[in-house]
């Protein structure tokens, strides 16, 4: 029932948000009655369900089915044979409800002339219950006043709770407040009164179905995530080194030959990538491609990070006497070691983050340099000893 009430409240709120018309409009469909307008004051004699939406709604008469209403000010003065649902800034009940009542708002009030034959569920900042309830009563609010007889059990969650002279609870009274209060014996004897402190455990109904709050990840989960990330980068390295060994080798050597220039080009490349997003968004044609551009930035960032780590690792490898172009298995081992080292550096505040960001700039700079060379051909290519254009693979560190 609680889920149904939430669905009804959501649907009625959507109706209330729709553009209102100056004069109320009434229509019938499938035996149901629909009323909408900016200010609705309507007398109905409906044989089915009733749906009302408006800024200010006052409905009188009789409805044989369910009644649903939403608006800024909602006044229910219509006798309902079935259930009633209402949502608004202020909700006031003045009539008789044949079965259950569910209402939510900033201020919710059932007046003394009203009566609910079934269960009543109320939620609001200020809730006043002056009308008798023949079933159970559930109230959640900041300030709650109970001033009516309740035949069934009563559960109240409130910051402040008061009882009027007409308040009588025939069933069990369970109240949840910040501190225990004195419940008059005329309301309910002490044997049928239970107090639950206003804590997370005390709000059992509100927290029902919700588990414990998330805590810090365990070591096992952190280690598992680290292993998965490492395997992802190793797989990425294996694919790029296997299918584009010459291109990766050239990019790596270009970083080693001019790291300062590469960093500067990395700043330019990232600026172009991020600056392209608002430019694409300003055009109606390019607006659908903004998500694709964002995914492209993520892909470039990931590839640049891997390339920068690989280039630095290979530079250290050759500096320690390793081969310039070792076997692919050796390069993968060097790359995996580099990924582990730079990942561990993230745990060093500031220094580790700067180092990892620098790797991204190196990777983006190398790719930007390659794009510039492709878009701007060299009109005076460098020549080797045999007076032939030097191949890019001959770039040395």
Coordinates of C-alpha atoms in Angstrom, one line a residue:
X1 CA 0.0 0.0 0.0
X2 CA 2.8 2.4 0.8
X3 CA 4.3 1.9 -2.7
X4 CA 0.9 2.5 -4.3
X5 CA 0.6 5.8 -2.3
X6 CA 4.0 6.9 -3.5
X7 CA 3.0 6.2 -7.1
X8 CA -0.2 8.1 -6.7
X9 CA 1.5 11.1 -5.1
X10 CA 4.1 11.2 -7.9
X11 CA 1.4 11.0 -10.6
X12 CA -0.7 13.7 -9.0
X13 CA 2.3 15.9 -8.5
X14 CA 3.0 15.6 -12.3
X15 CA -0.6 16.6 -13.0
X16 CA -0.3 19.6 -10.7
X17 CA 2.8 20.7 -12.5
X18 CA 1.1 20.7 -15.9
X19 CA 0.0 24.0 -17.4
X20 CA -3.3 24.9 -15.7
X21 CA -6.3 26.4 -17.5
X22 CA -8.2 29.4 -16.2
X23 CA -11.6 27.6 -16.2
X24 CA -11.9 24.1 -14.7
X25 CA -12.3 21.4 -17.2
X26 CA -14.3 18.2 -16.4
X27 CA -14.2 15.1 -18.5
X28 CA -15.2 11.5 -18.0
X29 CA -13.5 8.4 -19.4
X30 CA -14.1 4.7 -18.6
X31 CA -16.4 5.7 -15.8
X32 CA -13.8 7.9 -14.1
X33 CA -14.1 11.6 -13.6
X34 CA -11.2 14.0 -14.3
X35 CA -11.1 17.7 -13.3
X36 CA -8.3 20.2 -13.9
X37 CA -7.9 23.9 -13.7
X38 CA -6.0 26.7 -12.0
X39 CA -8.8 27.1 -9.4
X40 CA -11.1 24.2 -9.0
X41 CA -14.4 24.4 -7.0
X42 CA -16.5 21.5 -8.1
X43 CA -19.5 19.6 -6.8
X44 CA -19.5 16.0 -8.1
X45 CA -21.7 12.9 -8.0
X46 CA -19.3 10.4 -9.4
X47 CA -20.0 6.7 -9.8
X48 CA -16.3 5.8 -10.4
X49 CA -12.9 7.2 -9.4
X50 CA -12.2 10.9 -9.3
X51 CA -8.9 12.7 -10.3
X52 CA -8.5 16.4 -9.5
X53 CA -5.5 18.6 -10.2
X54 CA -5.1 22.4 -9.8
X55 CA -3.4 25.2 -7.9
X56 CA -6.4 25.5 -5.6
X57 CA -8.9 22.6 -5.4
X58 CA -12.1 22.3 -3.4
X59 CA -14.2 19.3 -4.2
X60 CA -17.7 18.6 -2.7
X61 CA -20.3 16.0 -3.3
X62 CA -20.0 12.2 -3.4
X63 CA -17.7 9.7 -5.1
X64 CA -18.4 6.0 -5.2
X65 CA -14.8 5.0 -6.1
X66 CA -11.4 6.3 -5.1
X67 CA -10.5 10.0 -4.9
X68 CA -7.2 11.5 -6.0
X69 CA -6.3 15.2 -5.6
X70 CA -3.2 17.3 -6.0
X71 CA -2.5 21.1 -5.9
X72 CA -1.1 23.9 -3.8
X73 CA -4.2 24.1 -1.6
X74 CA -6.3 20.9 -1.5
X75 CA -9.7 20.8 0.3
X76 CA -11.5 17.5 0.4
X77 CA -15.1 18.1 1.2
X78 CA -16.4 15.2 -0.9
X79 CA -17.7 11.9 0.7
X80 CA -15.7 9.0 -0.7
X81 CA -16.8 5.4 -0.5
X82 CA -13.4 4.0 -1.2
X83 CA -9.8 5.2 -0.6
X84 CA -8.7 8.9 -0.8
X85 CA -5.2 10.1 -1.8
X86 CA -4.1 13.8 -1.7
X87 CA -0.9 15.7 -2.1
X88 CA -0.3 19.5 -1.8
X89 CA 1.2 22.3 0.1
X90 CA -1.8 22.3 2.4
X91 CA -4.3 19.4 2.5
X92 CA -7.5 19.7 4.5
X93 CA -10.1 16.9 5.0
X94 CA -13.7 17.9 5.9
X95 CA -15.6 14.9 4.7
X96 CA -16.0 11.1 5.3
X97 CA -13.7 8.6 3.8
X98 CA -15.2 5.1 3.5
X99 CA -11.9 3.2 3.6
X100 CA -8.3 4.5 3.8
X101 CA -6.8 8.0 3.6
X102 CA -3.3 8.8 2.5
X103 CA -2.2 12.4 2.4
X104 CA 1.1 14.3 2.2
X105 CA 1.9 18.0 2.3
X106 CA 3.6 20.8 4.1
X107 CA 0.5 21.2 6.3
X108 CA -2.0 18.3 6.6
X109 CA -5.2 18.6 8.7
X110 CA -8.2 16.4 9.3
X111 CA -11.0 18.6 10.7
X112 CA -13.4 17.6 13.5
X113 CA -16.3 17.2 11.0
X114 CA -14.3 14.6 9.0
X115 CA -14.1 10.8 9.6
X116 CA -12.0 8.0 8.2
X117 CA -13.5 4.6 8.3
X118 CA -10.3 2.8 7.5
X119 CA -6.6 3.4 8.1
X120 CA -5.1 6.9 7.9
X121 CA -1.5 7.7 6.7
X122 CA -0.4 11.3 7.0
X123 CA 3.0 13.0 6.3
X124 CA 3.9 16.6 6.5
X125 CA 5.8 19.3 8.3
X126 CA 2.8 20.2 10.4
X127 CA 0.1 17.5 10.9
X128 CA -3.1 18.1 12.9
X129 CA -5.6 15.2 13.4
X130 CA -8.9 16.5 14.6
X131 CA -11.1 14.0 12.8
X132 CA -11.8 10.6 14.3
X133 CA -10.1 7.5 12.7
X134 CA -11.9 4.1 12.9
X135 CA -8.8 2.2 11.8
X136 CA -5.1 2.6 12.4
X137 CA -3.2 5.9 12.3
X138 CA 0.3 6.5 11.0
X139 CA 1.8 10.0 11.1
X140 CA 5.2 11.3 10.2
X141 CA 5.9 15.0 10.7
X142 CA 7.9 17.7 12.3
X143 CA 5.1 19.0 14.6
X144 CA 2.2 16.7 15.2
X145 CA -1.1 17.3 17.2
X146 CA -3.4 14.4 17.9
X147 CA -6.8 15.7 19.0
X148 CA -9.2 12.9 17.9
X149 CA -10.2 9.3 18.9
X150 CA -8.4 6.5 17.1
X151 CA -9.9 3.1 17.2
X152 CA -6.8 1.1 16.0
X153 CA -3.1 1.2 16.7
X154 CA -1.3 4.5 16.3
X155 CA 2.3 5.1 15.3
X156 CA 3.7 8.7 15.3
X157 CA 7.1 9.9 14.3
X158 CA 7.7 13.5 15.1
X159 CA 10.1 16.1 16.5
X160 CA 7.4 17.5 18.7
X161 CA 4.2 15.7 19.7
X162 CA 1.1 17.1 21.5
X163 CA -2.2 15.6 22.5
X164 CA -5.4 17.6 22.5
X165 CA -8.4 17.1 24.8
X166 CA -10.2 14.8 22.3
X167 CA -7.2 12.5 21.8
X168 CA -8.0 8.8 22.7
X169 CA -6.1 5.8 21.4
X170 CA -8.0 2.6 21.8
X171 CA -5.2 0.4 20.4
X172 CA -1.4 0.5 21.0
X173 CA 0.4 3.8 20.8
X174 CA 4.0 3.9 19.6
X175 CA 5.6 7.3 19.4
X176 CA 9.1 8.3 18.2
X177 CA 10.5 11.6 19.4
X178 CA 13.8 13.0 20.4
X179 CA 13.0 12.6 24.1
X180 CA 10.3 10.7 26.1
X181 CA 7.2 12.7 26.8
X182 CA 4.3 12.3 29.2
X183 CA 1.4 10.7 27.5
X184 CA -1.8 11.4 29.5
X185 CA -3.6 8.4 30.8
X186 CA -6.8 9.6 29.1
X187 CA -5.1 9.2 25.8
X188 CA -3.8 5.6 26.5
X189 CA -2.8 3.7 29.6
X190 CA 1.0 3.2 30.1
X191 CA 0.7 -0.5 29.4
X192 CA -0.3 0.3 25.8
X193 CA 2.3 3.1 25.2
X194 CA 5.7 2.4 23.8
X195 CA 8.5 5.0 23.2
X196 CA 11.2 4.6 20.6
X197 CA 14.0 7.3 20.5
X198 CA 14.3 9.3 17.3
X199 CA 17.3 7.5 15.9
X200 CA 17.9 5.4 12.8
X201 CA 16.8 2.3 14.6
X202 CA 13.8 4.0 15.9
X203 CA 12.6 4.9 12.4
X204 CA 12.1 1.3 11.5
X205 CA 9.2 1.9 9.2
X206 CA 11.0 4.6 7.3
X207 CA 14.2 2.6 7.0
X208 CA 12.5 -0.7 6.2
X209 CA 14.3 -2.6 3.4
X210 CA 17.3 -0.4 3.6
X211 CA 20.6 -2.0 4.6
X212 CA 23.5 -0.6 6.5
X213 CA 25.1 2.6 5.2
X214 CA 28.1 2.1 3.0
X215 CA 31.4 1.8 4.9
X216 CA 35.0 2.0 3.8
X217 CA 36.0 -0.6 1.3
X218 CA 37.7 -3.7 2.6
X219 CA 41.3 -4.6 1.7
X220 CA 40.1 -7.4 -0.4
X221 CA 37.8 -5.2 -2.5
X222 CA 40.6 -2.6 -3.0
X223 CA 43.1 -5.3 -3.9
X224 CA 40.6 -6.9 -6.4
X225 CA 40.0 -3.5 -8.0
X226 CA 43.7 -2.9 -8.3
X227 CA 44.2 -6.3 -10.0
X228 CA 41.4 -5.7 -12.4
X229 CA 42.8 -2.3 -13.3
X230 CA 46.2 -3.8 -13.8
X231 CA 44.9 -6.5 -16.1
X232 CA 43.0 -3.9 -18.1
X233 CA 46.1 -1.9 -18.8
X234 CA 48.2 -4.9 -19.5
X235 CA 45.5 -6.1 -22.0
X236 CA 45.5 -2.6 -23.5
X237 CA 49.3 -2.6 -23.8
X238 CA 49.3 -6.1 -25.4
X239 CA 46.7 -5.0 -28.0
X240 CA 48.5 -1.8 -29.0
X241 CA 52.0 -3.3 -29.0
X242 CA 50.7 -6.3 -31.0
X243 CA 48.8 -4.4 -33.6
X244 CA 50.6 -1.1 -33.9
X245 CA 54.2 -1.7 -32.7
X246 CA 55.8 0.9 -35.0
X247 CA 53.3 3.6 -34.1
X248 CA 53.7 3.0 -30.4
X249 CA 57.5 2.9 -30.7
X250 CA 57.5 6.2 -32.6
X251 CA 55.3 7.9 -30.0
X252 CA 57.4 6.6 -27.2
X253 CA 60.6 7.8 -28.8
X254 CA 59.1 11.2 -29.6
X255 CA 58.4 11.7 -25.9
X256 CA 62.0 10.8 -24.9
X257 CA 63.5 13.0 -27.6
X258 CA 61.7 16.2 -26.5
X259 CA 59.9 15.9 -23.2
X260 CA 59.5 19.6 -22.7
X261 CA 58.0 20.2 -26.1
X262 CA 55.7 17.1 -25.5
X263 CA 54.4 18.5 -22.2
X264 CA 53.6 21.8 -23.9
X265 CA 51.8 20.0 -26.7
X266 CA 50.0 18.0 -24.1
X267 CA 48.6 21.1 -22.6
X268 CA 47.5 22.3 -26.0
X269 CA 45.9 19.0 -26.9
X270 CA 43.9 18.8 -23.7
X271 CA 42.8 22.4 -24.1
X272 CA 41.5 21.5 -27.6
X273 CA 39.7 18.4 -26.4
X274 CA 37.9 20.1 -23.5
X275 CA 37.3 23.3 -25.4
X276 CA 35.6 21.4 -28.2
X277 CA 32.8 20.3 -25.8
X278 CA 31.1 23.7 -25.4
X279 CA 31.7 24.5 -29.1
X280 CA 30.0 21.3 -30.1
X281 CA 27.2 21.9 -27.6
X282 CA 26.5 25.4 -29.0
X283 CA 25.5 24.0 -32.4
X284 CA 22.1 22.3 -32.6
X285 CA 23.5 19.7 -35.1
X286 CA 26.5 18.8 -32.9
X287 CA 24.5 18.7 -29.6
X288 CA 23.8 14.9 -29.9
X289 CA 27.5 14.3 -30.3
X290 CA 28.5 15.8 -27.0
X291 CA 28.3 12.4 -25.2
X292 CA 30.4 10.9 -27.9
X293 CA 33.0 13.7 -27.5
X294 CA 33.0 13.1 -23.7
X295 CA 33.6 9.4 -24.2
X296 CA 36.4 10.3 -26.7
X297 CA 38.1 12.4 -24.0
X298 CA 37.9 9.5 -21.6
X299 CA 39.5 7.2 -24.2
X300 CA 42.2 9.7 -25.0
X301 CA 43.0 10.2 -21.3
X302 CA 43.3 6.5 -20.7
X303 CA 45.5 5.9 -23.8
X304 CA 47.7 8.9 -22.9
X305 CA 48.1 7.7 -19.4
X306 CA 49.2 4.3 -20.5
X307 CA 51.5 5.8 -23.2
X308 CA 53.1 8.2 -20.8
X309 CA 53.8 5.5 -18.2
X310 CA 55.2 3.2 -21.0
X311 CA 57.5 5.9 -22.4
X312 CA 59.0 6.8 -19.0
X313 CA 59.4 3.1 -18.1
X314 CA 61.2 2.4 -21.4
X315 CA 63.4 5.4 -20.9
X316 CA 64.5 4.1 -17.5
X317 CA 64.9 0.6 -19.1
X318 CA 67.3 1.8 -21.8
X319 CA 69.1 4.1 -19.3
X320 CA 69.8 1.0 -17.2
X321 CA 71.3 -0.8 -20.2
X322 CA 68.2 -2.5 -21.6
X323 CA 67.6 -2.9 -25.3
X324 CA 66.0 -0.1 -27.3
X325 CA 63.4 -2.4 -28.8
X326 CA 63.1 -5.6 -26.7
X327 CA 60.8 -8.4 -27.3
X328 CA 57.1 -7.8 -26.8
X329 CA 57.0 -9.9 -23.7
X330 CA 59.7 -7.8 -22.1
X331 CA 58.0 -4.6 -23.1
X332 CA 54.8 -5.9 -21.5
X333 CA 56.6 -6.7 -18.3
X334 CA 58.2 -3.2 -18.3
X335 CA 54.8 -1.7 -18.9
X336 CA 53.1 -3.7 -16.1
X337 CA 55.8 -2.7 -13.7
X338 CA 55.3 1.0 -14.7
X339 CA 51.5 0.8 -14.2
X340 CA 52.0 -0.8 -10.7
X341 CA 54.5 1.9 -9.7
X342 CA 52.4 4.9 -10.9
X343 CA 49.2 3.4 -9.4
X344 CA 51.0 3.2 -6.0
X345 CA 52.1 6.8 -6.4
X346 CA 48.4 7.9 -6.2
X347 CA 48.6 7.2 -2.5
X348 CA 51.2 10.0 -2.1
X349 CA 49.2 13.2 -1.7
X350 CA 49.9 15.9 -4.3
X351 CA 53.2 14.5 -5.5
X352 CA 51.6 11.3 -6.8
X353 CA 48.7 13.2 -8.4
X354 CA 51.1 15.6 -10.2
X355 CA 53.2 12.7 -11.4
X356 CA 50.2 10.9 -12.8
X357 CA 48.9 14.0 -14.4
X358 CA 52.3 14.6 -16.0
X359 CA 52.1 11.2 -17.6
X360 CA 48.8 12.1 -19.1
X361 CA 50.2 15.3 -20.5
X362 CA 53.2 13.4 -22.0
X363 CA 50.8 10.9 -23.7
X364 CA 48.5 13.6 -25.0
X365 CA 51.5 15.6 -26.2
X366 CA 52.9 12.7 -28.2
X367 CA 49.5 12.1 -29.9
X368 CA 49.0 15.8 -30.5
X369 CA 52.4 16.0 -32.1
X370 CA 51.5 13.1 -34.4
X371 CA 48.3 14.7 -35.4
X372 CA 50.0 18.0 -36.2
X373 CA 52.5 16.2 -38.4
X374 CA 49.7 14.4 -40.2
X375 CA 47.8 17.7 -40.8
X376 CA 50.8 19.8 -41.6
X377 CA 53.1 17.9 -43.9
X378 CA 56.8 18.6 -43.7
X379 CA 57.7 20.4 -47.0
X380 CA 61.4 20.0 -46.2
X381 CA 61.8 16.5 -44.8
X382 CA 65.0 15.5 -43.0
X383 CA 67.4 13.4 -45.1
X384 CA 69.6 10.5 -44.0
X385 CA 73.2 9.8 -45.1
X386 CA 71.9 8.4 -48.4
X387 CA 69.9 11.6 -49.1
X388 CA 66.6 9.8 -48.5
X389 CA 63.8 11.1 -46.3
X390 CA 64.4 9.9 -42.8
X391 CA 61.8 7.5 -41.5
X392 CA 60.0 8.4 -38.3
X393 CA 61.0 5.0 -36.8
X394 CA 64.7 6.3 -36.9
X395 CA 64.0 8.9 -34.1
X396 CA 66.5 8.2 -31.4
X397 CA 66.4 8.9 -27.7

